[in-house]
């Protein structure tokens, strides 16, 4: 028997320990606490990791108190109040973990900058004792051990608060999917306008960070799943080079493109998370390609003057023609130039030419990678055919809003030895990387490329799929290169992100540039959980 969130919080406040060994699902909190206005002051609102650490170092705060505060905010905002549906499951051991970190601090043992900091994880990342479901009811009772990156986070002192909702199967089930919806977690809602979409597939991670439900979160990306929800929910999202962060223990789509990455309210917090997450793992061969040191302190690159002398290429495209985006981009360019950067227009020589090849790669790799994962971790379903059959037999819950045509297409392809697959993988990576991003950088000796990450959020319309505005991040995703989205402006009260892209392993330089831009603009505004219609005029950048 699982406790309701009300009972969980009562027990936590009485004894300061975890209430039960079984996971507590966020869905059980429906109606558990009376609705409270979401704008009630939250003492830790917008607090960054360094500030929280300083408070704990001074004795003004401890991890148990901070964790309780986030649990109470989740109860009031996620399933009561505005019902964000960002958190799919809470860690029943979270206060036990927080108390253990506090005890270590009292003994003078600090694990690092994340010591005692509560984090949320996307629900395709294994973290005991919680389920790892990818939002699917087929995996609702599946509880594997920690993913490698979770082991690293815990070793760094982080407290795992819970799991976040996502676009089911990381948005690789249907071409008509609704971002932020899963059968297990329901529809995650945009905190800036509750009847609008949060983008995906790391929807819950972005919304939770934006709404101050945790200090920071971890998302995953194959093509846009970190940076799109980061931009649309007004937070920072960092998609690392493939191989910088181990994927072992994460439900996969593509070993060519998958990676986990940090989602935070600031570039500094994203850098702190990346420092803890990155590292070589013998179980993920991609991490063997990491150059230099296996452990690197990305916070050492937080230099507010890093734009001086930088050369940056701006990618113009169809997004610029959408209301408010062109002026916001021009304002961003002006900020970069005022900070000492040279900004020049550029084009990707191969723009979009990788799309057909990428689709084939994802179909083949999803089928093979999912079978490996489900078999290795002894999941209730062991391959893609069984997942498809399970969905059909539970169609009233799983297939009601949209189907599973992407899964069915993946099930129909052959093995990874197929000449079609091998050719597509080579072509996609070449067109997006060496002949795309690298060629653009090399032509004008640039440090990075910038563009609007995507447009603003769109209304949620049941049965209508996503009204997606377009993107600028696909080249970095297909190439396996890093990208970093940072808040840029607001249009009609909805956030826009500015995307920084570079070549492989250029995270230190992207962090420098994005941090310097962020410090000059301070463009993030906390959400106000509104449901009103669009305003008549866009707000200035």
mmCIF file of N, CA and C in Angstrom, residues 190 192-196 232 322-325 328 456-457 489-496 525 528 530-541:
data_model
loop_
_atom_site.group_PDB
_atom_site.id
_atom_site.type_symbol
_atom_site.label_atom_id
_atom_site.label_comp_id
_atom_site.label_asym_id
_atom_site.label_seq_id
_atom_site.Cartn_x
_atom_site.Cartn_y
_atom_site.Cartn_z
ATOM 1 N N UNK A 190 2.610 24.102 -19.255
ATOM 2 C CA UNK A 190 3.576 25.190 -19.265
ATOM 3 C C UNK A 190 3.270 26.153 -18.114
ATOM 4 N N UNK A 192 4.077 29.186 -17.637
ATOM 5 C CA UNK A 192 3.834 30.577 -18.030
ATOM 6 C C UNK A 192 2.413 30.773 -18.548
ATOM 7 N N UNK A 193 1.887 29.748 -19.188
ATOM 8 C CA UNK A 193 0.486 29.771 -19.603
ATOM 9 C C UNK A 193 0.008 28.329 -19.571
ATOM 10 N N UNK A 194 -0.860 28.033 -18.617
ATOM 11 C CA UNK A 194 -1.150 26.650 -18.250
ATOM 12 C C UNK A 194 -1.873 25.867 -19.337
ATOM 13 N N UNK A 195 -2.494 26.552 -20.284
ATOM 14 C CA UNK A 195 -3.141 25.830 -21.381
ATOM 15 C C UNK A 195 -2.224 25.707 -22.593
ATOM 16 N N UNK A 196 -0.912 25.948 -22.379
ATOM 17 C CA UNK A 196 0.070 25.838 -23.451
ATOM 18 C C UNK A 196 1.033 24.684 -23.182
ATOM 19 N N UNK A 232 11.377 26.952 -23.961
ATOM 20 C CA UNK A 232 9.952 27.262 -23.875
ATOM 21 C C UNK A 232 9.494 27.477 -22.437
ATOM 22 N N UNK A 322 8.695 34.843 -37.232
ATOM 23 C CA UNK A 322 7.572 34.706 -36.306
ATOM 24 C C UNK A 322 7.480 35.938 -35.407
ATOM 25 N N UNK A 323 6.256 36.282 -34.971
ATOM 26 C CA UNK A 323 6.077 37.520 -34.191
ATOM 27 C C UNK A 323 7.010 37.597 -32.987
ATOM 28 N N UNK A 324 7.723 38.686 -32.903
ATOM 29 C CA UNK A 324 8.553 38.967 -31.744
ATOM 30 C C UNK A 324 9.930 38.348 -31.772
ATOM 31 N N UNK A 325 10.159 37.302 -32.578
ATOM 32 C CA UNK A 325 11.437 36.597 -32.514
ATOM 33 C C UNK A 325 12.550 37.397 -33.174
ATOM 34 N N UNK A 328 13.786 40.136 -30.879
ATOM 35 C CA UNK A 328 14.499 39.545 -29.744
ATOM 36 C C UNK A 328 15.898 39.104 -30.148
ATOM 37 N N UNK A 456 7.835 30.228 -29.450
ATOM 38 C CA UNK A 456 7.173 30.220 -28.143
ATOM 39 C C UNK A 456 6.219 29.028 -28.047
ATOM 40 N N UNK A 457 5.747 28.777 -26.838
ATOM 41 C CA UNK A 457 4.846 27.650 -26.587
ATOM 42 C C UNK A 457 3.545 27.806 -27.364
ATOM 43 N N UNK A 489 14.385 36.236 -24.168
ATOM 44 C CA UNK A 489 13.370 37.285 -24.153
ATOM 45 C C UNK A 489 12.021 36.638 -23.865
ATOM 46 N N UNK A 490 10.976 37.473 -23.846
ATOM 47 C CA UNK A 490 9.603 36.994 -23.740
ATOM 48 C C UNK A 490 8.775 37.657 -24.837
ATOM 49 N N UNK A 491 7.884 36.884 -25.424
ATOM 50 C CA UNK A 491 6.935 37.387 -26.409
ATOM 51 C C UNK A 491 5.538 37.038 -25.917
ATOM 52 N N UNK A 492 4.722 38.073 -25.696
ATOM 53 C CA UNK A 492 3.390 37.854 -25.145
ATOM 54 C C UNK A 492 3.436 37.051 -23.841
ATOM 55 N N UNK A 493 4.445 37.298 -23.041
ATOM 56 C CA UNK A 493 4.561 36.620 -21.757
ATOM 57 C C UNK A 493 5.132 35.233 -21.814
ATOM 58 N N UNK A 494 5.496 34.744 -22.992
ATOM 59 C CA UNK A 494 6.046 33.396 -23.154
ATOM 60 C C UNK A 494 7.539 33.469 -23.460
ATOM 61 N N UNK A 495 8.360 32.602 -22.843
ATOM 62 C CA UNK A 495 9.814 32.696 -23.005
ATOM 63 C C UNK A 495 10.305 32.281 -24.389
ATOM 64 N N UNK A 496 11.436 32.870 -24.743
ATOM 65 C CA UNK A 496 12.227 32.472 -25.901
ATOM 66 C C UNK A 496 13.640 32.144 -25.418
ATOM 67 N N UNK A 525 12.546 35.280 -16.302
ATOM 68 C CA UNK A 525 11.505 35.777 -15.409
ATOM 69 C C UNK A 525 10.757 34.566 -14.860
ATOM 70 N N UNK A 528 4.241 32.806 -13.782
ATOM 71 C CA UNK A 528 3.142 33.289 -12.945
ATOM 72 C C UNK A 528 1.909 32.406 -13.028
ATOM 73 N N UNK A 530 -0.376 31.489 -15.307
ATOM 74 C CA UNK A 530 -1.595 32.106 -15.825
ATOM 75 C C UNK A 530 -2.279 31.193 -16.842
ATOM 76 N N UNK A 531 -3.565 31.434 -17.047
ATOM 77 C CA UNK A 531 -4.321 30.734 -18.078
ATOM 78 C C UNK A 531 -4.987 31.721 -19.035
ATOM 79 N N UNK A 532 -4.636 33.006 -18.936
ATOM 80 C CA UNK A 532 -5.315 34.003 -19.744
ATOM 81 C C UNK A 532 -4.919 33.867 -21.207
ATOM 82 N N UNK A 533 -5.677 34.499 -22.052
ATOM 83 C CA UNK A 533 -5.404 34.446 -23.488
ATOM 84 C C UNK A 533 -4.188 35.295 -23.804
ATOM 85 N N UNK A 534 -3.688 35.145 -25.036
ATOM 86 C CA UNK A 534 -2.504 35.886 -25.455
ATOM 87 C C UNK A 534 -2.747 37.385 -25.406
ATOM 88 N N UNK A 535 -1.734 38.120 -24.988
ATOM 89 C CA UNK A 535 -1.824 39.566 -24.964
ATOM 90 C C UNK A 535 -1.735 40.112 -26.384
ATOM 91 N N UNK A 536 -2.182 41.317 -26.550
ATOM 92 C CA UNK A 536 -2.259 41.882 -27.897
ATOM 93 C C UNK A 536 -0.881 42.210 -28.461
ATOM 94 N N UNK A 537 0.030 42.674 -27.615
ATOM 95 C CA UNK A 537 1.322 43.142 -28.114
ATOM 96 C C UNK A 537 2.463 42.414 -27.418
ATOM 97 N N UNK A 538 3.510 42.055 -28.153
ATOM 98 C CA UNK A 538 4.662 41.405 -27.514
ATOM 99 C C UNK A 538 5.382 42.360 -26.586
ATOM 100 N N UNK A 539 5.931 41.814 -25.521
ATOM 101 C CA UNK A 539 6.719 42.627 -24.595
ATOM 102 C C UNK A 539 8.108 42.819 -25.180
ATOM 103 N N UNK A 540 8.801 43.884 -24.793
ATOM 104 C CA UNK A 540 10.145 44.104 -25.327
ATOM 105 C C UNK A 540 11.114 43.055 -24.820
ATOM 106 N N UNK A 541 12.188 42.797 -25.562
ATOM 107 C CA UNK A 541 13.161 41.807 -25.129
ATOM 108 C C UNK A 541 13.758 42.153 -23.784
#
